[in-house]
Short mmCIF file of C-alpha atoms in Angstrom, two decimals:
data_model
loop_
_atom_site.label_atom_id
_atom_site.label_comp_id
_atom_site.label_asym_id
_atom_site.label_seq_id
_atom_site.Cartn_x
_atom_site.Cartn_y
_atom_site.Cartn_z
CA UNK A 1 64.57 -101.52 -101.21
CA UNK A 2 60.93 -100.39 -101.37
CA UNK A 3 58.32 -103.09 -101.15
CA UNK A 4 54.73 -101.81 -101.13
CA UNK A 5 51.48 -103.71 -101.23
CA UNK A 6 48.54 -102.16 -103.10
CA UNK A 7 45.22 -103.71 -101.96
CA UNK A 8 41.97 -103.44 -103.94
CA UNK A 9 39.28 -104.33 -101.51
CA UNK A 10 36.45 -104.66 -103.96
CA UNK A 11 38.24 -107.52 -105.72
CA UNK A 12 40.23 -108.65 -102.65
CA UNK A 13 43.34 -108.24 -104.91
CA UNK A 14 46.86 -107.43 -103.79
CA UNK A 15 49.57 -106.19 -106.13
CA UNK A 16 53.12 -105.26 -105.35
CA UNK A 17 55.57 -102.49 -106.19
CA UNK A 18 59.23 -103.24 -105.68
CA UNK A 19 61.76 -100.46 -106.16
CA UNK A 20 65.50 -99.95 -105.86
CA UNK A 21 66.35 -96.36 -104.97
CA UNK A 22 70.01 -96.82 -105.86
CA UNK A 23 69.34 -97.73 -109.51
CA UNK A 24 66.05 -95.90 -109.84
CA UNK A 25 64.41 -99.04 -111.22
CA UNK A 26 61.14 -100.64 -110.17
CA UNK A 27 58.98 -103.69 -110.84
CA UNK A 28 55.24 -104.31 -110.38
CA UNK A 29 53.82 -107.71 -109.64
CA UNK A 30 50.20 -108.68 -110.54
CA UNK A 31 49.07 -105.09 -111.22
CA UNK A 32 45.39 -104.12 -111.56
CA UNK A 33 44.32 -102.86 -114.90
CA UNK A 34 44.04 -99.19 -113.93
CA UNK A 35 47.66 -98.37 -113.32
CA UNK A 36 47.71 -94.68 -112.31
CA UNK A 37 48.69 -95.47 -108.69
CA UNK A 38 51.82 -97.38 -109.74
CA UNK A 39 52.89 -94.57 -112.10
CA UNK A 40 52.29 -91.95 -109.43
CA UNK A 41 54.11 -93.95 -106.70
CA UNK A 42 57.09 -94.45 -109.03
CA UNK A 43 57.26 -90.73 -109.87
CA UNK A 44 57.00 -89.80 -106.16
CA UNK A 45 60.06 -91.98 -105.41
CA UNK A 46 62.03 -91.09 -108.52
CA UNK A 47 61.78 -94.56 -109.99
CA UNK A 48 61.05 -95.98 -113.46
CA UNK A 49 58.90 -99.09 -113.83
CA UNK A 50 60.96 -101.30 -116.11
CA UNK A 51 59.57 -104.79 -115.15
CA UNK A 52 56.00 -106.17 -114.80
CA UNK A 53 55.40 -109.71 -113.60
CA UNK A 54 52.25 -111.91 -113.64
CA UNK A 55 52.45 -114.76 -111.23
CA UNK A 56 49.82 -116.49 -113.42
CA UNK A 57 47.12 -115.67 -115.93
CA UNK A 58 44.55 -114.41 -113.49
CA UNK A 59 40.90 -115.51 -113.83
CA UNK A 60 39.14 -113.05 -111.54
CA UNK A 61 40.55 -109.75 -112.95
CA UNK A 62 42.29 -108.33 -116.05
CA UNK A 63 45.88 -107.44 -115.06
CA UNK A 64 47.57 -104.20 -116.05
CA UNK A 65 50.65 -105.68 -117.68
CA UNK A 66 49.84 -104.29 -121.16
CA UNK A 67 49.04 -100.92 -119.71
CA UNK A 68 52.40 -100.75 -117.89
CA UNK A 69 54.15 -101.93 -121.05
CA UNK A 70 52.57 -99.16 -123.13
CA UNK A 71 52.70 -96.45 -120.52
CA UNK A 72 56.05 -97.08 -118.88
CA UNK A 73 57.92 -99.26 -121.35
CA UNK A 74 57.98 -102.16 -118.93
CA UNK A 75 59.10 -105.67 -119.94
CA UNK A 76 56.52 -108.38 -119.21
CA UNK A 77 57.44 -111.62 -117.44
CA UNK A 78 55.38 -114.81 -117.16
CA UNK A 79 55.98 -118.36 -116.00
CA UNK A 80 57.72 -120.42 -118.63
CA UNK A 81 54.63 -122.67 -119.09
CA UNK A 82 52.47 -119.64 -120.07
CA UNK A 83 51.26 -119.09 -123.62
CA UNK A 84 50.42 -115.55 -124.63
CA UNK A 85 49.90 -113.52 -127.79
CA UNK A 86 52.17 -110.64 -126.71
CA UNK A 87 55.95 -110.72 -126.18
CA UNK A 88 57.10 -111.79 -122.74
CA UNK A 89 60.14 -113.22 -121.01
CA UNK A 90 59.54 -116.71 -119.72
CA UNK A 91 60.70 -117.49 -116.19
CA UNK A 92 61.84 -120.92 -114.99
CA UNK A 93 62.96 -122.14 -111.60
CA UNK A 94 65.91 -120.11 -110.39
CA UNK A 95 65.79 -117.40 -113.02
CA UNK A 96 66.75 -114.01 -111.61
CA UNK A 97 65.84 -110.45 -112.44
CA UNK A 98 68.21 -108.10 -110.63
CA UNK A 99 68.27 -104.36 -110.44
CA UNK A 100 70.52 -102.34 -108.05
CA UNK A 101 70.32 -104.09 -104.66
CA UNK A 102 67.10 -105.98 -105.40
CA UNK A 103 66.97 -109.55 -106.62
CA UNK A 104 63.80 -111.29 -107.81
CA UNK A 105 64.19 -115.01 -108.14
CA UNK A 106 61.56 -117.33 -109.67
CA UNK A 107 60.03 -120.45 -108.21
CA UNK A 108 57.85 -122.41 -110.55
CA UNK A 109 54.78 -123.27 -108.41
CA UNK A 110 52.07 -124.73 -110.67
CA UNK A 111 48.83 -125.93 -109.19
CA UNK A 112 46.32 -123.07 -109.12
CA UNK A 113 47.20 -122.78 -112.84
CA UNK A 114 49.78 -124.65 -114.94
CA UNK A 115 51.92 -121.54 -115.38
CA UNK A 116 51.93 -120.24 -111.76
CA UNK A 117 55.14 -118.89 -110.29
CA UNK A 118 56.14 -117.38 -107.00
CA UNK A 119 58.75 -114.72 -106.70
CA UNK A 120 61.45 -114.60 -103.96
CA UNK A 121 62.33 -111.02 -103.07
CA UNK A 122 65.92 -110.37 -101.81
CA UNK A 123 67.09 -107.08 -100.37
CA UNK A 124 70.79 -107.59 -101.03
CA UNK A 125 71.72 -104.91 -98.46
CA UNK A 126 70.19 -107.15 -95.85
CA UNK A 127 71.80 -110.37 -97.14
CA UNK A 128 71.97 -112.73 -100.10
CA UNK A 129 71.29 -116.11 -98.45
CA UNK A 130 67.61 -115.78 -97.39
CA UNK A 131 64.75 -113.97 -99.12
CA UNK A 132 63.00 -111.25 -97.17
CA UNK A 133 59.67 -112.13 -98.79
CA UNK A 134 57.97 -114.39 -101.26
CA UNK A 135 55.17 -113.15 -103.57
CA UNK A 136 53.09 -116.32 -103.84
CA UNK A 137 50.36 -115.22 -106.32
CA UNK A 138 47.48 -117.60 -105.88
CA UNK A 139 49.63 -120.64 -104.90
CA UNK A 140 49.61 -119.84 -101.20
CA UNK A 141 47.25 -117.48 -99.44
CA UNK A 142 47.09 -116.44 -95.85
CA UNK A 143 45.05 -119.32 -94.33
CA UNK A 144 44.54 -121.26 -97.59
CA UNK A 145 46.00 -122.32 -100.96
CA UNK A 146 44.81 -121.53 -104.41
CA UNK A 147 41.96 -123.64 -105.76
CA UNK A 148 43.00 -126.16 -108.48
CA UNK A 149 39.60 -126.40 -110.29
CA UNK A 150 39.45 -123.10 -112.29
CA UNK A 151 41.10 -124.50 -115.44
CA UNK A 152 38.58 -127.30 -116.14
CA UNK A 153 37.16 -125.38 -119.13
CA UNK A 154 40.67 -125.24 -120.54
CA UNK A 155 41.36 -128.94 -120.28
CA UNK A 156 42.97 -129.30 -116.85
CA UNK A 157 41.42 -131.49 -114.21
CA UNK A 158 41.28 -130.41 -110.58
CA UNK A 159 42.99 -133.56 -109.50
CA UNK A 160 45.95 -133.07 -111.89
CA UNK A 161 46.44 -129.44 -110.80
CA UNK A 162 45.87 -130.44 -107.20
CA UNK A 163 48.81 -132.83 -107.40
CA UNK A 164 51.04 -130.10 -108.85
CA UNK A 165 49.85 -127.74 -106.10
CA UNK A 166 50.89 -130.27 -103.48
CA UNK A 167 54.43 -130.29 -104.86
CA UNK A 168 54.50 -126.53 -105.16
CA UNK A 169 53.35 -125.99 -101.56
CA UNK A 170 56.16 -128.24 -100.36
CA UNK A 171 58.61 -126.21 -102.45
CA UNK A 172 57.46 -123.10 -100.57
CA UNK A 173 57.61 -124.96 -97.24
CA UNK A 174 61.42 -125.23 -97.71
CA UNK A 175 61.72 -121.49 -97.20
CA UNK A 176 62.77 -120.13 -93.79
CA UNK A 177 60.07 -119.31 -91.22
CA UNK A 178 60.79 -115.57 -91.06
CA UNK A 179 60.18 -115.15 -94.82
CA UNK A 180 57.21 -112.83 -95.35
CA UNK A 181 54.34 -114.27 -97.39
CA UNK A 182 52.55 -111.88 -99.74
CA UNK A 183 49.64 -113.43 -101.67
CA UNK A 184 47.71 -111.97 -104.61
CA UNK A 185 44.28 -112.19 -102.82
CA UNK A 186 42.66 -111.95 -99.44
CA UNK A 187 39.30 -112.66 -97.85
CA UNK A 188 36.39 -112.27 -100.31
CA UNK A 189 38.26 -113.66 -103.30
CA UNK A 190 36.73 -116.69 -105.02
CA UNK A 191 40.20 -118.02 -105.85
CA UNK A 192 40.08 -120.03 -102.61
CA UNK A 193 37.66 -121.01 -99.90
CA UNK A 194 39.17 -119.97 -96.53
CA UNK A 195 41.27 -116.91 -97.16
CA UNK A 196 42.20 -114.76 -94.19
CA UNK A 197 41.39 -111.10 -93.90
CA UNK A 198 45.10 -110.58 -93.23
CA UNK A 199 47.13 -109.67 -96.30
CA UNK A 200 50.60 -110.63 -95.03
CA UNK A 201 52.03 -113.40 -92.85
CA UNK A 202 55.24 -115.36 -92.39
CA UNK A 203 55.97 -118.77 -93.72
CA UNK A 204 56.39 -120.00 -90.11
CA UNK A 205 52.96 -118.76 -89.12
CA UNK A 206 51.37 -120.38 -92.14
CA UNK A 207 53.20 -123.57 -91.51
CA UNK A 208 51.57 -123.66 -88.07
CA UNK A 209 48.02 -122.41 -88.85
CA UNK A 210 47.18 -123.00 -92.52
CA UNK A 211 45.00 -126.10 -92.87
CA UNK A 212 46.43 -126.95 -96.26
CA UNK A 213 50.04 -126.92 -94.99
CA UNK A 214 49.52 -129.54 -92.33
CA UNK A 215 51.23 -132.95 -92.73
CA UNK A 216 49.31 -135.14 -95.16
CA UNK A 217 49.92 -137.25 -98.28
CA UNK A 218 49.17 -136.01 -101.76
CA UNK A 219 45.92 -137.83 -102.08
CA UNK A 220 44.59 -136.35 -98.85
CA UNK A 221 45.76 -132.86 -99.88
CA UNK A 222 43.91 -133.11 -103.22
CA UNK A 223 40.78 -134.25 -101.45
CA UNK A 224 40.87 -131.35 -98.92
CA UNK A 225 41.73 -128.59 -101.34
CA UNK A 226 39.10 -129.59 -103.99
CA UNK A 227 36.25 -130.02 -101.51
CA UNK A 228 33.62 -127.26 -100.88
CA UNK A 229 35.10 -124.67 -103.22
CA UNK A 230 32.75 -121.75 -103.93
CA UNK A 231 31.16 -121.61 -107.37
CA UNK A 232 33.26 -119.46 -109.77
CA UNK A 233 31.50 -116.87 -111.96
CA UNK A 234 31.39 -117.59 -115.72
CA UNK A 235 33.70 -114.69 -116.54
CA UNK A 236 36.61 -116.40 -114.79
CA UNK A 237 37.51 -118.53 -117.80
CA UNK A 238 36.99 -115.46 -120.10
CA UNK A 239 39.39 -113.31 -117.98
CA UNK A 240 42.01 -116.07 -117.86
CA UNK A 241 42.07 -116.22 -121.62
CA UNK A 242 41.94 -112.43 -122.08
CA UNK A 243 44.97 -112.06 -119.83
CA UNK A 244 46.95 -114.07 -122.38
CA UNK A 245 45.84 -112.00 -125.36
CA UNK A 246 46.78 -108.66 -126.91
CA UNK A 247 43.87 -106.30 -126.22
CA UNK A 248 42.97 -102.64 -126.01
CA UNK A 249 44.26 -100.87 -122.88
CA UNK A 250 41.90 -99.53 -120.29
CA UNK A 251 42.47 -95.91 -121.37
CA UNK A 252 41.47 -96.83 -124.94
CA UNK A 253 38.33 -98.54 -123.71
CA UNK A 254 37.32 -95.68 -121.45
CA UNK A 255 37.84 -93.09 -124.21
CA UNK A 256 34.92 -94.68 -126.11
CA UNK A 257 32.40 -94.14 -123.41
CA UNK A 258 30.17 -90.99 -123.77
CA UNK A 259 27.09 -89.45 -122.23
CA UNK A 260 23.81 -90.45 -123.81
CA UNK A 261 20.34 -88.95 -123.83
CA UNK A 262 17.38 -90.88 -122.31
CA UNK A 263 15.92 -91.39 -125.77
CA UNK A 264 19.20 -92.98 -126.96
CA UNK A 265 19.36 -95.19 -123.90
CA UNK A 266 15.76 -96.36 -124.38
CA UNK A 267 16.43 -97.03 -128.09
CA UNK A 268 19.46 -99.17 -127.27
CA UNK A 269 17.56 -100.95 -124.60
CA UNK A 270 14.85 -101.82 -127.14
CA UNK A 271 17.42 -103.71 -129.24
CA UNK A 272 18.99 -105.57 -126.39
CA UNK A 273 21.30 -103.32 -124.45
CA UNK A 274 21.81 -104.09 -120.75
CA UNK A 275 20.94 -101.06 -118.53
CA UNK A 276 23.10 -101.18 -115.40
CA UNK A 277 22.01 -98.98 -112.52
CA UNK A 278 24.88 -98.64 -110.06
CA UNK A 279 23.17 -96.65 -107.37
CA UNK A 280 22.53 -97.95 -103.81
CA UNK A 281 19.66 -100.40 -103.44
CA UNK A 282 17.45 -97.94 -101.53
CA UNK A 283 17.73 -95.23 -104.20
CA UNK A 284 17.09 -97.82 -106.91
CA UNK A 285 13.95 -99.09 -105.15
CA UNK A 286 12.59 -95.52 -104.92
CA UNK A 287 12.74 -95.02 -108.71
CA UNK A 288 14.48 -96.66 -111.62
CA UNK A 289 14.30 -97.06 -115.33
CA UNK A 290 12.04 -99.98 -116.21
CA UNK A 291 14.12 -103.01 -117.22
CA UNK A 292 17.36 -101.84 -115.59
CA UNK A 293 19.51 -104.06 -113.40
CA UNK A 294 20.74 -102.75 -110.06
CA UNK A 295 24.28 -103.66 -109.01
CA UNK A 296 25.48 -101.01 -106.56
CA UNK A 297 28.96 -99.54 -106.62
CA UNK A 298 29.19 -99.90 -102.84
CA UNK A 299 29.18 -103.70 -102.79
CA UNK A 300 30.94 -106.50 -104.78
CA UNK A 301 30.04 -104.59 -107.98
CA UNK A 302 32.39 -106.07 -110.54
CA UNK A 303 32.01 -109.67 -109.34
CA UNK A 304 28.17 -109.49 -109.50
CA UNK A 305 28.17 -107.57 -112.80
CA UNK A 306 30.37 -110.24 -114.27
CA UNK A 307 27.98 -112.88 -112.95
CA UNK A 308 24.60 -111.58 -114.00
CA UNK A 309 25.39 -109.55 -117.09
CA UNK A 310 26.66 -111.02 -120.38
CA UNK A 311 29.41 -110.10 -122.76
CA UNK A 312 27.29 -110.34 -125.89
CA UNK A 313 25.12 -107.30 -125.36
CA UNK A 314 26.28 -103.67 -124.91
CA UNK A 315 26.03 -102.07 -121.45
CA UNK A 316 24.72 -98.57 -120.68
CA UNK A 317 25.49 -97.26 -117.18
CA UNK A 318 23.18 -95.24 -114.87
CA UNK A 319 25.18 -93.74 -112.03
CA UNK A 320 25.07 -90.83 -109.62
CA UNK A 321 26.58 -87.92 -111.54
CA UNK A 322 30.32 -88.03 -111.14
CA UNK A 323 30.60 -91.76 -110.60
CA UNK A 324 30.24 -92.89 -114.25
CA UNK A 325 33.99 -93.23 -114.72
CA UNK A 326 34.32 -95.35 -111.55
CA UNK A 327 31.50 -97.60 -112.84
CA UNK A 328 33.20 -98.13 -116.19
CA UNK A 329 36.65 -98.54 -114.72
CA UNK A 330 35.59 -101.21 -112.31
CA UNK A 331 33.87 -103.12 -115.09
CA UNK A 332 37.05 -102.79 -117.12
CA UNK A 333 38.97 -104.45 -114.33
CA UNK A 334 37.15 -107.71 -115.14
CA UNK A 335 37.34 -107.21 -118.92
CA UNK A 336 33.82 -105.95 -119.41
CA UNK A 337 34.77 -103.35 -122.05
CA UNK A 338 31.41 -103.34 -123.87
CA UNK A 339 30.05 -100.28 -122.14
CA UNK A 340 28.80 -98.00 -124.85
CA UNK A 341 27.83 -94.97 -122.71
CA UNK A 342 26.14 -93.66 -119.65
CA UNK A 343 22.85 -91.83 -119.07
CA UNK A 344 23.53 -88.12 -119.01
CA UNK A 345 22.51 -86.55 -115.68
CA UNK A 346 21.75 -89.98 -114.24
CA UNK A 347 18.26 -90.55 -112.90
CA UNK A 348 17.42 -86.82 -113.07
CA UNK A 349 16.82 -87.59 -116.86
CA UNK A 350 13.73 -89.69 -115.83
CA UNK A 351 11.89 -86.88 -113.95
CA UNK A 352 9.86 -85.98 -117.06
CA UNK A 353 9.15 -89.63 -117.98
CA UNK A 354 7.15 -91.32 -115.19
CA UNK A 355 5.93 -93.76 -117.81
CA UNK A 356 9.46 -95.22 -117.88
CA UNK A 357 9.86 -95.31 -114.09
CA UNK A 358 9.37 -98.28 -111.76
CA UNK A 359 9.69 -98.66 -107.98
CA UNK A 360 10.38 -101.71 -105.77
CA UNK A 361 8.76 -102.08 -102.33
CA UNK A 362 11.21 -102.74 -99.54
CA UNK A 363 9.39 -104.15 -96.51
CA UNK A 364 10.69 -103.95 -93.00
CA UNK A 365 11.33 -107.35 -91.45
CA UNK A 366 8.30 -107.19 -89.06
CA UNK A 367 5.98 -106.15 -91.81
CA UNK A 368 7.38 -108.82 -94.08
CA UNK A 369 6.62 -111.39 -91.39
CA UNK A 370 3.04 -110.13 -91.20
CA UNK A 371 2.61 -110.37 -94.96
CA UNK A 372 4.08 -113.91 -94.99
CA UNK A 373 1.59 -115.09 -92.39
CA UNK A 374 -1.39 -113.58 -94.23
CA UNK A 375 -4.02 -115.84 -95.91
CA UNK A 376 -2.54 -115.21 -99.38
CA UNK A 377 1.14 -114.73 -98.75
CA UNK A 378 3.85 -113.95 -101.32
CA UNK A 379 6.42 -116.58 -102.11
CA UNK A 380 9.61 -115.76 -100.13
CA UNK A 381 12.67 -116.26 -102.42
CA UNK A 382 16.06 -116.64 -100.77
CA UNK A 383 18.85 -115.73 -103.14
CA UNK A 384 21.78 -116.57 -100.80
CA UNK A 385 24.18 -119.47 -101.34
CA UNK A 386 23.20 -123.04 -100.31
CA UNK A 387 25.80 -122.85 -97.56
CA UNK A 388 24.29 -119.74 -96.05
CA UNK A 389 20.77 -121.18 -96.40
CA UNK A 390 21.67 -124.40 -94.64
CA UNK A 391 22.89 -122.43 -91.62
CA UNK A 392 19.67 -120.41 -91.18
CA UNK A 393 16.54 -119.66 -93.27
CA UNK A 394 13.00 -118.38 -93.22
CA UNK A 395 10.36 -121.12 -93.02
CA UNK A 396 8.56 -121.75 -96.26
CA UNK A 397 11.07 -119.89 -98.43
CA UNK A 398 12.35 -121.10 -101.74
CA UNK A 399 16.12 -121.11 -102.23
CA UNK A 400 17.46 -120.04 -105.63
CA UNK A 401 21.06 -118.66 -105.46
CA UNK A 402 21.40 -115.31 -107.19
CA UNK A 403 23.99 -116.69 -109.64
CA UNK A 404 21.46 -119.25 -110.81
CA UNK A 405 18.33 -117.14 -110.66
CA UNK A 406 17.85 -116.41 -114.39
CA UNK A 407 18.20 -120.06 -115.33
CA UNK A 408 15.56 -121.11 -112.79
CA UNK A 409 12.79 -118.60 -113.50
CA UNK A 410 10.40 -121.44 -114.40
CA UNK A 411 10.29 -122.28 -110.63
CA UNK A 412 8.67 -118.88 -109.94
CA UNK A 413 4.93 -118.12 -110.37
CA UNK A 414 3.78 -115.08 -112.33
CA UNK A 415 0.40 -115.09 -110.60
CA UNK A 416 1.77 -114.75 -107.02
CA UNK A 417 3.73 -111.90 -105.42
CA UNK A 418 7.46 -112.61 -104.80
CA UNK A 419 9.30 -111.42 -101.70
CA UNK A 420 13.06 -111.60 -102.29
CA UNK A 421 15.68 -111.58 -99.46
CA UNK A 422 19.41 -112.23 -98.97
CA UNK A 423 21.76 -111.64 -96.01
CA UNK A 424 21.71 -107.80 -95.93
CA UNK A 425 19.87 -106.46 -98.96
CA UNK A 426 22.53 -106.04 -101.67
CA UNK A 427 21.95 -109.32 -103.50
CA UNK A 428 18.16 -109.11 -103.12
CA UNK A 429 18.09 -105.73 -104.96
CA UNK A 430 19.99 -107.34 -107.85
CA UNK A 431 17.57 -110.26 -107.85
CA UNK A 432 14.49 -108.07 -107.65
CA UNK A 433 15.70 -105.96 -110.57
CA UNK A 434 16.43 -109.11 -112.60
CA UNK A 435 12.97 -110.46 -111.88
CA UNK A 436 11.29 -107.15 -112.92
CA UNK A 437 13.27 -107.03 -116.10
CA UNK A 438 12.00 -110.57 -116.91
CA UNK A 439 8.36 -109.60 -116.59
CA UNK A 440 7.62 -110.35 -112.86
CA UNK A 441 5.47 -107.37 -111.81
CA UNK A 442 4.75 -108.00 -108.09
CA UNK A 443 8.23 -108.13 -106.64
CA UNK A 444 9.32 -106.74 -103.23
CA UNK A 445 12.27 -107.21 -100.91
CA UNK A 446 12.89 -107.69 -97.14
CA UNK A 447 14.94 -104.53 -96.33
CA UNK A 448 18.04 -105.65 -94.50
CA UNK A 449 17.53 -109.31 -95.28
CA UNK A 450 18.15 -112.08 -92.76
CA UNK A 451 20.21 -109.68 -90.59
CA UNK A 452 17.18 -107.42 -90.12
CA UNK A 453 14.92 -110.44 -89.67
CA UNK A 454 17.05 -111.78 -86.86
CA UNK A 455 17.47 -108.33 -85.28
CA UNK A 456 13.64 -108.18 -84.99
CA UNK A 457 13.67 -111.46 -83.14
CA UNK A 458 11.65 -113.21 -85.83
CA UNK A 459 11.78 -117.04 -86.14
CA UNK A 460 14.68 -118.63 -87.95
CA UNK A 461 14.97 -122.28 -88.85
CA UNK A 462 18.31 -124.08 -89.17
CA UNK A 463 17.43 -126.05 -92.27
CA UNK A 464 15.39 -124.90 -95.31
CA UNK A 465 11.82 -126.09 -95.82
CA UNK A 466 12.18 -125.81 -99.66
CA UNK A 467 15.22 -126.01 -101.88
#
C-alpha cells in the first residue's frame, strides 16, 4: 500500500493519495483543484486513480473531485448526508471501498459539517483487525477539532453541530492508540483555532495532548469548541456551496485567461474591474497602477484575495512575468474564476505612462516613530486582528482589522495622513492599496510592522489606546 500526503502550505491543506500496487488502483482524498501532481504520481507508480473522496464539502478551498472525475474517470464519494448536483456514491457508517490489498472504511463523523466523514485505511497485508490510519478531514486536527460554526449561513447552528461533533470525536476515540491521524488541514487554516504545525500524529498522542479530547461532558465541549474561533472569510460559504455543484474545471477556467494591453486593462478598470497586483509589497510600493490592490503571491494570497476582493466584478492580474498562471491557479483554488486576463509584460507596461503610476512610502520604524511624535502626526492605523492588538500595540493607534477595513472607512479622515501597519508588512500593503483605491491620497506604511518596531526598541503598550 502507498499512502502519501500532499501538503499545500499556502492554504494549510492536506490531501491524500492511497494506492495498491498489486491491483494498480488508487484513490485520492480531499484533492486540491489543480490535480496534475496526483496524475503524475499515479503515472510514476503505474496506478490509475479510480476513486476520489471528499470528507466533507470544504469551505476554504474548491476540491478537485470534478477534475479527477473528468481527467481520470474517477468515481466520486461523499458522506451519505451530502447533497450535490453531480453523481456521487453516498457513504454510510461501515461502508467499504476495497481495491487489491487496500480497504477504505467509512465512519460518519458529522459536526464540522453535517455530511462529514472520516476514512479508516487498512493495509490488509499488515492485518485486517486494526486500521493503520484514519483520514479525519476537518473532524479531528492535530491539536484541535473542526469548528462547528461555519454552516450558520446554511441553517445549522454552532451548538447543534457542536453536539454532533462531540459524538463524532468519541467515535474516533474508540480507535486504537497506534492509529495514525491524518487531517485535512494544519496550522494556518481558519477551519479551527489551535491547529498544530504537525501534519500527522497518532490517536494516542491526540488523546493525551489535544485540548478538545480531554474528559468533559457535551455541554462543556460545545462551549470550549465554539469559543474564540477566528472570523471566517465571506467566501467560505460560497466555496462550500460550489463544492456541491457541477462547475467548469480549473483547466477550462484557465484557458479563458489571456494577456491584455495596458489600454484594455485601464478600460476595464474604468467600468469596475478589480486590478490585482500580486508582486511583493516593496515592489508594489515603488510603483503600481493607480487603483490596483496589492496581495502578494508570497503570503496568504488566496485567503486575502477571497477576503478583500468580490465575486461580482472581473479581476485583472498584474504579476511578475512568468507568474501569471500561478496567480490565476491559486485564485481558482478558492473558486475565484472571474479572472478575465493579465497585464501583458507586467509593470513594464507602465514605464511609458507615469500619469497612471502611484507609489507608497514605506517608513522605517525609527522614522515612523519620529513622524508620529511630530506636532501634526499622521493617524496610525493598525490592521491586525483584535487578538494581536490586545497583546501589543502602538500608543495612539486606531485598530481596524484588515478584513473589516472597507466597511469602516468612515472612521478615517481624508484631511490627515494615514500610517498603516500590521505584524510584518504583508497586510499593511494590502490595506494601503485599498485605501489608495478608495481615494485616500496620503497613505504610508511602517516597513516591517510591529516586528520592526520592537526590533528598534520602540515603546509598545499591552492594551490599545483606541479601538
